[in-house]
mmCIF file of C-alpha atoms in Angstrom:
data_model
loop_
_atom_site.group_PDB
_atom_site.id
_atom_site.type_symbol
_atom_site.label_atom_id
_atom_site.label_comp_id
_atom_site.label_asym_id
_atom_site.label_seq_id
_atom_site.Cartn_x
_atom_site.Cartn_y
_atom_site.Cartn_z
ATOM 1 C CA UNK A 869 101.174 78.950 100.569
ATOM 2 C CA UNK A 870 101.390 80.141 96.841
ATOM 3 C CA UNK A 871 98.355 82.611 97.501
ATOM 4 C CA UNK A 872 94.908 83.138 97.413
ATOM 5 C CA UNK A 873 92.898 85.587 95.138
ATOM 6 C CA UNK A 874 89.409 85.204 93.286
ATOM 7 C CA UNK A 875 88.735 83.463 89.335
ATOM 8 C CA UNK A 876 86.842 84.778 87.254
ATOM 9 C CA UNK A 877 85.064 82.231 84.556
ATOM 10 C CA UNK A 878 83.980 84.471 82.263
ATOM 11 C CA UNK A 879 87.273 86.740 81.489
ATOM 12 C CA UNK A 880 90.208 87.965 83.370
ATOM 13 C CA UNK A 881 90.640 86.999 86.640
ATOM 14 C CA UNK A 882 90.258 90.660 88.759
ATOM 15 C CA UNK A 883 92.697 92.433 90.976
ATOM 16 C CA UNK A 884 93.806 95.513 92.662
ATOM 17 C CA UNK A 885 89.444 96.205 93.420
ATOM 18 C CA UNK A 886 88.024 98.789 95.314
ATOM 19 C CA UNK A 887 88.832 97.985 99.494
ATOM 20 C CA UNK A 888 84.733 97.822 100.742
ATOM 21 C CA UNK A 889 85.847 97.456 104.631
ATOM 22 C CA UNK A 890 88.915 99.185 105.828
ATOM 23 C CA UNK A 891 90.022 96.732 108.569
ATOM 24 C CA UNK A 892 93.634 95.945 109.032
ATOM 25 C CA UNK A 893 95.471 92.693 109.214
ATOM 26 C CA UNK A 894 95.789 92.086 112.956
ATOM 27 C CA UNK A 895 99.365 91.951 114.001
ATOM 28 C CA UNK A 896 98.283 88.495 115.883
ATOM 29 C CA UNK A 897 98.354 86.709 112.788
ATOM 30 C CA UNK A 898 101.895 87.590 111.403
ATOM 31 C CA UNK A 899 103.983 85.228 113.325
ATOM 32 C CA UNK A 900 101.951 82.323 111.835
ATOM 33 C CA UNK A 901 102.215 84.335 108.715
ATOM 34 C CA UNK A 902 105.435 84.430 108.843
ATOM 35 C CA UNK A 903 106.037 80.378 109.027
ATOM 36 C CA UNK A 904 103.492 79.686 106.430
ATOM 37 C CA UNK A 905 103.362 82.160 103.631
ATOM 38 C CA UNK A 906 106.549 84.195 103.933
ATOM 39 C CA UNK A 907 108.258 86.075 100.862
ATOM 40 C CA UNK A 908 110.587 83.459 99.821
ATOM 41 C CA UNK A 909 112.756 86.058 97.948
ATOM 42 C CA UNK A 910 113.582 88.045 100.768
ATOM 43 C CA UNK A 911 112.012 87.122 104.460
ATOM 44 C CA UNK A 912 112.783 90.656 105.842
ATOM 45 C CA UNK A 913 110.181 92.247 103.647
ATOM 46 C CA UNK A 914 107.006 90.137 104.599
ATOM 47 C CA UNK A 915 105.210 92.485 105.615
ATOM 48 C CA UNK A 916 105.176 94.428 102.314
ATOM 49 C CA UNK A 917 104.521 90.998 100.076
ATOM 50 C CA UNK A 918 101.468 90.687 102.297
ATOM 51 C CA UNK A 919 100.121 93.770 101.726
ATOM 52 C CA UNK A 920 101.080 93.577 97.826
ATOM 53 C CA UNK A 921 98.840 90.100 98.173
ATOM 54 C CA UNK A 922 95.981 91.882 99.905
ATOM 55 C CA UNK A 923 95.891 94.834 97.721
ATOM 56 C CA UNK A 924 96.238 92.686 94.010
ATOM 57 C CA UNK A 925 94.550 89.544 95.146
ATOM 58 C CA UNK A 926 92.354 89.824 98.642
ATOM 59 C CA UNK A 927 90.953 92.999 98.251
ATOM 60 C CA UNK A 928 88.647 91.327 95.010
ATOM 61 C CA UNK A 929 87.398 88.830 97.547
ATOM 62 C CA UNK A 930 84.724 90.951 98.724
ATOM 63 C CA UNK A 931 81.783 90.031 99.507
ATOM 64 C CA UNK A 932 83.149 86.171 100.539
ATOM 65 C CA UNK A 933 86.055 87.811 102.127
ATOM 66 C CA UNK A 934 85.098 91.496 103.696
ATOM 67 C CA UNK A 935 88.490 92.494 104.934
ATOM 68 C CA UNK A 936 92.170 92.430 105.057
ATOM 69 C CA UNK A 937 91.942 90.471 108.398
ATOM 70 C CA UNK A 938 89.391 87.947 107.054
ATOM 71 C CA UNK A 939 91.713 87.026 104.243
ATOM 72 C CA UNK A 940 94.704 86.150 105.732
ATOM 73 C CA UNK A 941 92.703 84.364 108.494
ATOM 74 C CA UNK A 942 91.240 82.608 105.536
ATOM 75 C CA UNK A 943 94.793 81.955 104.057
ATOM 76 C CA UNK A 944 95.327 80.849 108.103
ATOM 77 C CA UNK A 945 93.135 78.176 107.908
ATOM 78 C CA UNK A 946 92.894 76.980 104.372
ATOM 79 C CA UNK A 947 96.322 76.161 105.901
ATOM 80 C CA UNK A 948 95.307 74.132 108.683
ATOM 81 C CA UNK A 949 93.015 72.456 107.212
#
């Protein structure tokens, strides 16, 4: 996975936006996570390039994607799929 974050058509595409709903990645979904979107720079810090993705990129999802769990179930099975 490269990444996933929202476009805008009219001007610059946003980031680092306002967190609506508070709820946390769930610690279920790191070990696929880790396998499919891991920080190819240095594996041992995945955890923080995750967050650093969430905070820039997911947290402008809102209202398709409400919540830092929701988008990187959404990375999950964009995935998949």
């Amino acid at each position: 996975v490269h990444g996933l974050w929202p476009s805008s058509m009219v001007g610059p595409d946003p980031s680092n936006c306002p967190i609506k709903n508070i709820r946390k990645r769930e610690k279920l979904l790191e070990p696929q996570l880790d396998i499919i979107w891991p920080n190819v720079f240095d594996r041992t810090k995945n955890k923080l390039f995750w967050d650093k993705e969430w905070m820039k990129h997911g947290s402008c999802g809102y209202p398709t994607i409400d919540n830092e769990n929701h988008y990187f179930e959404t990375v999950i099975k964009m995935y998949i799929t």
